[in-house]
Short mmCIF file of C-alpha atoms in Angstrom, two decimals:
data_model
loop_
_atom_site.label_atom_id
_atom_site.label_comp_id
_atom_site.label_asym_id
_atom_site.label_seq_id
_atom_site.Cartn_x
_atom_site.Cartn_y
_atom_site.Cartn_z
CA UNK K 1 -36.52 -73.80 92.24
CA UNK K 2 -35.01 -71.96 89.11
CA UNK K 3 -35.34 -68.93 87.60
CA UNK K 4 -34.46 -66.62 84.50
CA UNK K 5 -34.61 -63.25 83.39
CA UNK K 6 -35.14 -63.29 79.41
CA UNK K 7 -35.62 -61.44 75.82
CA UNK K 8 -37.40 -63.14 73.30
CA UNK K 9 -37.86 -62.57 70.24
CA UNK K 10 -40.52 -64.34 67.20
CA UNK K 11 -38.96 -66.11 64.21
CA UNK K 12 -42.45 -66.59 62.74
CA UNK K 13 -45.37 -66.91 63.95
CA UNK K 14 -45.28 -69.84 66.70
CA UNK K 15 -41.87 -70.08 66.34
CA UNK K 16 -39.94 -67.64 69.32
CA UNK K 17 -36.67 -67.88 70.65
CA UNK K 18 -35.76 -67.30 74.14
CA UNK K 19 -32.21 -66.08 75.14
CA UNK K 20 -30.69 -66.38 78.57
CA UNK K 21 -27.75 -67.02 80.67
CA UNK K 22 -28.44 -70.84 79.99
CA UNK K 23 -27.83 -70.63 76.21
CA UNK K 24 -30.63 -69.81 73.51
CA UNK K 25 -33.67 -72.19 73.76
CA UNK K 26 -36.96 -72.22 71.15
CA UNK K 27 -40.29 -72.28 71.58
CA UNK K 28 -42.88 -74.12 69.63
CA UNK K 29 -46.24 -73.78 69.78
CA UNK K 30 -49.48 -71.34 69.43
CA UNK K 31 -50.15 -69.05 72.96
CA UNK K 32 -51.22 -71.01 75.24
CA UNK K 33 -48.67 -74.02 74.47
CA UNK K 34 -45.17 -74.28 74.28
CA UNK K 35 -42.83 -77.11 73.52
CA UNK K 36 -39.39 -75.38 74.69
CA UNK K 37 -35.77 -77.23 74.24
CA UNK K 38 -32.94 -75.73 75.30
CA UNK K 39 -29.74 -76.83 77.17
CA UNK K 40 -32.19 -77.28 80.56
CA UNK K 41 -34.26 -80.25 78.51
CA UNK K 42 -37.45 -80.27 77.30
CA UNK K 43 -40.28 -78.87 78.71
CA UNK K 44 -44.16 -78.33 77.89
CA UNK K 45 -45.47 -74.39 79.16
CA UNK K 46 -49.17 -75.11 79.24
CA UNK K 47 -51.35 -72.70 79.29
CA UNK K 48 -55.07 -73.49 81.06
CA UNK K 49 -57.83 -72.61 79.35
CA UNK K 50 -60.04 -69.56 80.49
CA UNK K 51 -57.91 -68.55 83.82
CA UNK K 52 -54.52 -66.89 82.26
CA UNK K 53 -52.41 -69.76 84.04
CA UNK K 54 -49.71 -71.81 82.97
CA UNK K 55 -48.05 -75.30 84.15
CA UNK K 56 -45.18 -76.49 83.16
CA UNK K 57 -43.74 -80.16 83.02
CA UNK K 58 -39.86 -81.78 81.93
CA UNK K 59 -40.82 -83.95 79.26
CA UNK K 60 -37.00 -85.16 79.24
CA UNK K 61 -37.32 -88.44 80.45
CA UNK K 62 -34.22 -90.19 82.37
CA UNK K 63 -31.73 -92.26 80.87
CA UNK K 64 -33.08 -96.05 80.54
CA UNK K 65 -31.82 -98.96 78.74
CA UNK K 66 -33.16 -101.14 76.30
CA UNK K 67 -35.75 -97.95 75.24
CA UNK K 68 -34.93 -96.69 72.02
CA UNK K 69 -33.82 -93.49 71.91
CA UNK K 70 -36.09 -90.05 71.40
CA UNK K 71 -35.85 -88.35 68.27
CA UNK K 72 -33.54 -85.19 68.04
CA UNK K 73 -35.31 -82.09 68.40
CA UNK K 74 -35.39 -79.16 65.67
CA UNK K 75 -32.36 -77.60 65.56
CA UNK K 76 -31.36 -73.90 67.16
CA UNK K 77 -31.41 -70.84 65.21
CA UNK K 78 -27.83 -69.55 64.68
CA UNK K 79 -27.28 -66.91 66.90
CA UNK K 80 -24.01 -65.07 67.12
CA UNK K 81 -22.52 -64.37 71.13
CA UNK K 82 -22.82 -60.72 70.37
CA UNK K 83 -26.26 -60.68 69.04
CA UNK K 84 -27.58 -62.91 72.32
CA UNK K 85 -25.32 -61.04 74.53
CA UNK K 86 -27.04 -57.85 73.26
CA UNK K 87 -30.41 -59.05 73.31
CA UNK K 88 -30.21 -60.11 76.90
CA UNK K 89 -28.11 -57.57 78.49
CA UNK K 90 -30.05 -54.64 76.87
CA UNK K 91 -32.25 -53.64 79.53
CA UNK K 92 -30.05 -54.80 82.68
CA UNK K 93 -27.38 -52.08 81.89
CA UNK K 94 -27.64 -48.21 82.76
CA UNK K 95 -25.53 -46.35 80.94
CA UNK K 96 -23.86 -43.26 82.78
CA UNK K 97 -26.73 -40.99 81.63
CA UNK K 98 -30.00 -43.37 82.78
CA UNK K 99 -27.90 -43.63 86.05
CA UNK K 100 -28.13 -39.79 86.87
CA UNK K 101 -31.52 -40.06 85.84
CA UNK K 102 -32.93 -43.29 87.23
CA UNK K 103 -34.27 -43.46 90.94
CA UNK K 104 -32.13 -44.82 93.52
CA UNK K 105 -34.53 -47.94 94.28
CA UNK K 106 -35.32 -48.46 90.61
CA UNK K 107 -31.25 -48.73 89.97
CA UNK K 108 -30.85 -51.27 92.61
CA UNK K 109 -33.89 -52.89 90.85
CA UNK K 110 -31.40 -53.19 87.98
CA UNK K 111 -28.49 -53.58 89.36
CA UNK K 112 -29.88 -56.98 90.94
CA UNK K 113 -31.69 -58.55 88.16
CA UNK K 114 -27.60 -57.66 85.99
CA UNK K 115 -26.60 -59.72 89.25
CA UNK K 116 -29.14 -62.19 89.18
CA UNK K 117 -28.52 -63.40 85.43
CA UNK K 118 -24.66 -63.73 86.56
CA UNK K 119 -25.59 -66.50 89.16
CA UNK K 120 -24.75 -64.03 91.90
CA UNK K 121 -27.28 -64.80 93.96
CA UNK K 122 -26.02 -62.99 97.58
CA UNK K 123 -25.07 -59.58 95.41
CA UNK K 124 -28.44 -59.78 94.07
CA UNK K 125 -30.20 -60.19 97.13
CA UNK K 126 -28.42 -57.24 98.61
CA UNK K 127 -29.51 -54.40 96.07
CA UNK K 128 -33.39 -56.00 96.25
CA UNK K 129 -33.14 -55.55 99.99
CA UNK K 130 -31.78 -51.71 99.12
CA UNK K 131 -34.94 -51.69 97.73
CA UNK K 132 -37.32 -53.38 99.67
CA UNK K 133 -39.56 -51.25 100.23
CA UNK K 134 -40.60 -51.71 96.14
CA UNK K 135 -43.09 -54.52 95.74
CA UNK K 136 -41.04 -55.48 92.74
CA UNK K 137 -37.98 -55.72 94.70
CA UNK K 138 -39.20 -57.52 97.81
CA UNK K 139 -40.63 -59.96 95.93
CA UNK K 140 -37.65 -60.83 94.28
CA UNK K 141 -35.96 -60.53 97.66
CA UNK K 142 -38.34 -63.11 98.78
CA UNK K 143 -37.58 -65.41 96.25
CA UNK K 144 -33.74 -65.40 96.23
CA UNK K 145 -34.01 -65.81 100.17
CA UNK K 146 -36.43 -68.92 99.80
CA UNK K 147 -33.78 -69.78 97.08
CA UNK K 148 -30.70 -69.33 99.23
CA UNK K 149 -32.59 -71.76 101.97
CA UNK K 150 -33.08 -68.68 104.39
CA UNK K 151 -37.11 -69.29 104.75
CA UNK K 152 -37.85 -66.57 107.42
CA UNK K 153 -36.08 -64.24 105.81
CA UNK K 154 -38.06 -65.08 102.50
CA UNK K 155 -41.23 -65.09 104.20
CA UNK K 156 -41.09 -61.51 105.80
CA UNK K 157 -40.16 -59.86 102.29
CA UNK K 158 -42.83 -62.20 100.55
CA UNK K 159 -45.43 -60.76 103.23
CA UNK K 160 -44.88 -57.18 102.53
CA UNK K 161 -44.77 -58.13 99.24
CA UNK K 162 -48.15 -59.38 99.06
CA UNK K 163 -49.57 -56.15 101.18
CA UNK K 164 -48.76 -54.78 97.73
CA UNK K 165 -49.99 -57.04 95.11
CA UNK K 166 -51.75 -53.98 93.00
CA UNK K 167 -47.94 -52.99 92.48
CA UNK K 168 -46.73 -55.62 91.39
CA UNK K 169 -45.05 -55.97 88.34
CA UNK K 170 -44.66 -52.55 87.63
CA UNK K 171 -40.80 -52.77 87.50
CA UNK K 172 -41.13 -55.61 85.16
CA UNK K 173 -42.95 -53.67 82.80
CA UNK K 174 -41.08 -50.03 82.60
CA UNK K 175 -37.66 -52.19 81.83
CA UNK K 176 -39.27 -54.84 79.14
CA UNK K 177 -38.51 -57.74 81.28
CA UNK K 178 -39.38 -61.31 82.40
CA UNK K 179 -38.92 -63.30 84.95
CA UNK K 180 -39.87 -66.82 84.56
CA UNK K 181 -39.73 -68.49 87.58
CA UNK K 182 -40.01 -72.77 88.03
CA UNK K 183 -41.94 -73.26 91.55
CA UNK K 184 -42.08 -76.97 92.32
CA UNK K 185 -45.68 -77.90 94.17
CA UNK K 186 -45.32 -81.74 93.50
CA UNK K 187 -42.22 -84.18 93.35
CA UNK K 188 -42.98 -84.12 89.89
CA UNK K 189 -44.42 -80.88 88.58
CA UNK K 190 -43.21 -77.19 89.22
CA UNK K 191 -45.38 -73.97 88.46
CA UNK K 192 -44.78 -71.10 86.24
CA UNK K 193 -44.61 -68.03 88.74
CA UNK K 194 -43.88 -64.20 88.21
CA UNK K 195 -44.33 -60.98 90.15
CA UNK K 196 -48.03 -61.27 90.94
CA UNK K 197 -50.13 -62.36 93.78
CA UNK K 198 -50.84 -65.52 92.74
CA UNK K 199 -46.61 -66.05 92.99
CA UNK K 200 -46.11 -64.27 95.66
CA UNK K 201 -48.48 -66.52 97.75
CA UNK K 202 -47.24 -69.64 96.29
CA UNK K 203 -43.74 -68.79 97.19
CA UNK K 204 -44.71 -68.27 100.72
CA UNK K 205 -46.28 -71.77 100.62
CA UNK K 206 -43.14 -72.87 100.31
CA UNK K 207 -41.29 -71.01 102.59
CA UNK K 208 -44.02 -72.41 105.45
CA UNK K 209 -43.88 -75.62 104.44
CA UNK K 210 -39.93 -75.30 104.59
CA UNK K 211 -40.28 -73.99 108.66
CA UNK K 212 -42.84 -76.71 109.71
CA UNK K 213 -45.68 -74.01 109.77
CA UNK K 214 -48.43 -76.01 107.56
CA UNK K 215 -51.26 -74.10 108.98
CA UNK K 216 -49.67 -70.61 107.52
CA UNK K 217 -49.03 -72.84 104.30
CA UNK K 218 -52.94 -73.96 104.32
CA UNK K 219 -53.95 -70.50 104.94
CA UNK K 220 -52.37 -69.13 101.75
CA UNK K 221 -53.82 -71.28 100.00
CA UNK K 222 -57.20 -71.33 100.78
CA UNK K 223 -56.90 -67.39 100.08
CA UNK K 224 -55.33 -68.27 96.57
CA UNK K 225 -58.41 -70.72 95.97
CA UNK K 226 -60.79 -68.13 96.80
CA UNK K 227 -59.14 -66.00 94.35
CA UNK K 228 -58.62 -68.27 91.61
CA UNK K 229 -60.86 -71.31 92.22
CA UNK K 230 -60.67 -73.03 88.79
CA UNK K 231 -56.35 -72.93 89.08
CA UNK K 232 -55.83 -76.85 89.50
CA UNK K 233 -52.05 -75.09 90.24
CA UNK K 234 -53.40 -74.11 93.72
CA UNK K 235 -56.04 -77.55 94.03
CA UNK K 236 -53.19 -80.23 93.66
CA UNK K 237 -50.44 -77.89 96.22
CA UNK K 238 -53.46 -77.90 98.76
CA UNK K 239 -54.44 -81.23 97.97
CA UNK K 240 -50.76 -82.40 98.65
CA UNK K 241 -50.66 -80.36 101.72
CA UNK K 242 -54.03 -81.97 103.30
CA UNK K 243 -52.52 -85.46 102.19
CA UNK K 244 -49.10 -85.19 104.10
CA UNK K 245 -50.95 -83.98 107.40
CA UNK K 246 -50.02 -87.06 109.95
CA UNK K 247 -52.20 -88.43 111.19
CA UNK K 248 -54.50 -87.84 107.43
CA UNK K 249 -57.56 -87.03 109.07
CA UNK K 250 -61.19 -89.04 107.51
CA UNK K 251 -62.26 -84.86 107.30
CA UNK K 252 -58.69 -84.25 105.86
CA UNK K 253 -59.47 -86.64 103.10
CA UNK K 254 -62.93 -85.54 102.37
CA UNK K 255 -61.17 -81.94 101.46
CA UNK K 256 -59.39 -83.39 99.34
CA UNK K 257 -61.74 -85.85 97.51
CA UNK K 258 -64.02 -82.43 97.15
CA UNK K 259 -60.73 -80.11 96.24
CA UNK K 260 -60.44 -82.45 92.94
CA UNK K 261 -63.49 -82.15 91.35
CA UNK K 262 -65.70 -84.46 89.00
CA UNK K 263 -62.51 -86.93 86.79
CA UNK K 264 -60.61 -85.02 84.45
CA UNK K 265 -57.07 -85.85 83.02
CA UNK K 266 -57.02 -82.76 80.34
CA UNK K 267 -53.08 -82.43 82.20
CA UNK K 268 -50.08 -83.99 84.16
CA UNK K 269 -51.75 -81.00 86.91
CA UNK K 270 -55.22 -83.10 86.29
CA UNK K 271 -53.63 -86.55 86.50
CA UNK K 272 -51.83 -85.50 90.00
CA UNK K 273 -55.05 -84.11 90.97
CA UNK K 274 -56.45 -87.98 90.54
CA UNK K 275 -53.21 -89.66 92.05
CA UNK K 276 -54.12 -87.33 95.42
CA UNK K 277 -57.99 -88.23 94.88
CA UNK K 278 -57.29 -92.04 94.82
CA UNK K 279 -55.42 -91.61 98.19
CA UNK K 280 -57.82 -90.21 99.73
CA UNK K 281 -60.58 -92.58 98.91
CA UNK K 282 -58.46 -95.13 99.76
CA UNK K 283 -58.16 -93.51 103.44
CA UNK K 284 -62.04 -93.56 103.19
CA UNK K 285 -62.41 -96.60 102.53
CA UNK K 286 -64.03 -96.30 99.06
CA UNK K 287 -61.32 -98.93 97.32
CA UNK K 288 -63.87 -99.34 94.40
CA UNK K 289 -63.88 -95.86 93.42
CA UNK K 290 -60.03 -95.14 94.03
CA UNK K 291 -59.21 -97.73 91.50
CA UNK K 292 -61.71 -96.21 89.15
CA UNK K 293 -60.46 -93.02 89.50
CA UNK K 294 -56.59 -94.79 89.24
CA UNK K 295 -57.60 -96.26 85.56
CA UNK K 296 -58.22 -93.16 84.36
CA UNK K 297 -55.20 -91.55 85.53
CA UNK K 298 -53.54 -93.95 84.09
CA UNK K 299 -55.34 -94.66 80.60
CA UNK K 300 -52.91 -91.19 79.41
CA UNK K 301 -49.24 -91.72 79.41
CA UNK K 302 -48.57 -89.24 76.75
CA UNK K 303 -46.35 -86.06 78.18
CA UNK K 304 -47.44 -87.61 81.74
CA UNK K 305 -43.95 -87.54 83.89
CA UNK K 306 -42.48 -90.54 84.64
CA UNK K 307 -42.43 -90.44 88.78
CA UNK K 308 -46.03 -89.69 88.01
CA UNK K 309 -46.73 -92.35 86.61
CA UNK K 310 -44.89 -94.67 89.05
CA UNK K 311 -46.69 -92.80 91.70
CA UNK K 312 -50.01 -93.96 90.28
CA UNK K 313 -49.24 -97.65 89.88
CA UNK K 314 -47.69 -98.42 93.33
CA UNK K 315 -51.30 -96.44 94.64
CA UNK K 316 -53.07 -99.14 92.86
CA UNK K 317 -50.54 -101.59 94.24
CA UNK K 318 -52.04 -100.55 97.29
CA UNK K 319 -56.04 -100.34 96.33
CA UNK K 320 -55.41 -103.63 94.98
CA UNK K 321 -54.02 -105.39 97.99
CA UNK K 322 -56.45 -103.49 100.22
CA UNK K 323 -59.40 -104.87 97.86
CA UNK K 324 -57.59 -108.72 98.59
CA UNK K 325 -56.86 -109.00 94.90
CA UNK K 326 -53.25 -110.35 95.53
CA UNK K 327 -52.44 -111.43 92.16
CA UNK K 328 -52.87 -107.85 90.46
CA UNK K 329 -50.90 -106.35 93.25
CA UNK K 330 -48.34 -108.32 92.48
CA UNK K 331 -48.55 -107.47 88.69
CA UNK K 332 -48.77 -104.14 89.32
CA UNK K 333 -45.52 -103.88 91.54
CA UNK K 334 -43.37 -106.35 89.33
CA UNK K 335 -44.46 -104.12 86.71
CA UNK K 336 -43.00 -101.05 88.51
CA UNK K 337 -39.98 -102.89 89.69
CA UNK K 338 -39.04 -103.26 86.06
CA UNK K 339 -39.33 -99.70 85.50
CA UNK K 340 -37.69 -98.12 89.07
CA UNK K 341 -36.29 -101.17 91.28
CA UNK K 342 -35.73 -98.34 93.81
CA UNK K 343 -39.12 -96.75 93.84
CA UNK K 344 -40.48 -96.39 98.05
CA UNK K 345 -40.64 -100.52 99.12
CA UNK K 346 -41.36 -102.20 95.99
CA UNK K 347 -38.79 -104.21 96.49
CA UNK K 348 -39.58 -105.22 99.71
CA UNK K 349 -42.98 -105.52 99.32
CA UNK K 350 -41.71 -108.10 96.47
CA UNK K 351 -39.61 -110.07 99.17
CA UNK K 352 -36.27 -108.80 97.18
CA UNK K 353 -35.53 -106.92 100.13
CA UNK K 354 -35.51 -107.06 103.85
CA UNK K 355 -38.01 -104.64 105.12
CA UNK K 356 -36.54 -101.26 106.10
CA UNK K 357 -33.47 -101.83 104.06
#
């Protein structure tokens, strides 16, 4: 999990630049979606039409040989240390004045986002807890304790946090900030989160699925798909959920199959939508219409991630062997081989390696 507090500012229209404590990065794109590159890599913000969501994906693939390389991206905007520094540190510092006149709480609100874009995540947490009782503040005391691995501790401030959803945010807004906030809900995608309910419960997804409590985790986010029932965001982390119960359940996999909706592959959310449908066919039984459902996935490579993809063609490995078409199995895992030799037992399934090695 990451996470940024940032200014931005618009160059021309599509055109904005971000500044943090990373370095400056740019944005390119109309609202809705953004092509960023910065020193964290590339990465797509998609936004989904008609709900107000967004996804995001690394588009920076991993080193590989023989692959020619991709072409440099635009160069920054100049930007001089004191102009960023300014920019960014504007609304994080009280002078002596605001301090007599700021709230208590709302200064430790401050006083731990200024720690929070120094790295310091333990200080920070400390003046959020001062200020617990803030919606604004347990939240982000939440999500530094989920960060720091302490997953009780994140859940109880996350809880209290979400008794007070209608709040949230409020902070945000009075001090002109952001917090943009990468949630991973797959191995290979991570969701754009900020101080809302829809975050809040998200987080605590992860914090029960981090103490083994995967009915709690379920629970959150069948109330998030109530909400928000079009959010393929909340369908693929419940989808994933349902698919690592053991042992997967035949009614386990029907949730699933019905979680994912009639074939779409608009996104890499979409596509890992169909990677979790195809599994759970193939649980069912229904090996024709997994490795329909598998084609299509994998007709779009474009801006797809890489494990993604992988993940796609060793489930067709699979379909295939379980349909007794040998041949394409093979095909299909030499194919992957090429591309990850270490990827789950491809190796062994290829007799290049002794089974549990």
């Amino acid at each position: 999990m990451s996470f940024r507090f940032w200014r931005r500012f618009q160059l021309f229209p599509g055109v904005t630049v971000n500044l943090s404590k990373s370095g400056p990065s740019v944005s390119f794109g109309p609202r809705g979606a953004k092509l960023t590159i910065g020193p964290r890599g590339t990465r797509a913000t998609i936004g989904l039409p008609g709900t107000g969501l967004f996804y995001t994906t690394s588009l920076t693939p991993p080193k590989r040989s023989g692959h020619r390389p991709d072409p440099a991206p635009p160069p920054s905007p100049t930007l001089t240390p004191q102009l960023e520094k300014a920019l960014l540190e504007q609304r994080l510092n009280l002078g002596r004045f605001k301090r007599w006149i700021t709230p208590d709480d709302e200064e430790a609100f401050i006083d731990g986002c200024r720690e929070l874009t120094q790295n310091r995540l333990t200080e920070a947490l400390s003046h959020f807890e001062k200020a617990g009782h803030l919606p604004d503040c347990a939240f982000l005391a939440g999500i530094l304790a989920l960060k720091l691995g302490q997953f009780n501790r994140a859940a109880s401030w996350l809880q209290w946090a979400a008794k007070k959803a209608d709040s949230l945010g409020r902070l945000f807004t009075k001090y002109g900030l952001t917090l943009d906030i990468q949630l991973p809900i797959t191995d290979t995608l991570s969701a754009c989160i900020g101080p809302n309910l829809r975050g809040v419960l998200l987080a605590l997804v992860e914090s029960y699925q981090q103490t083994a409590q995967a009915d709690a985790a379920m629970a959150c986010l069948e109330k998030l798909l109530a909400l928000e029932p079009n959010d393929p965001v909340i369908r693929v982390s419940l989808a994933e959920l349902l698919m690592e119960s053991q042992p997967l359940t035949p009614r386990q996999a029907r949730r699933v199959v019905e979680l994912t909706g009639p074939p779409d592959n608009a996104t890499p959310v979409h596509t890992a939508l169909l990677l979790y449908k195809a599994r759970a066919l193939r649980h069912l039984g229904l090996l024709e219409a997994a490795r329909e459902v598998l084609n299509l996935a994998l007709r779009r490579k474009q801006d797809r991630p890489e494990p993604l993809l992988h993940a796609l063609r060793y489930e067709r490995a699979l379909v295939y062997e379980a349909m007794g078409e040998t041949k394409r199995a093979q095909n299909e895992l030499e194919r992957l081989y090429a591309e990850a030799p270490d990827y789950a037992d491809v190796a062994a399934r290829l007799g290049l390696r002794p089974p549990g090695s």
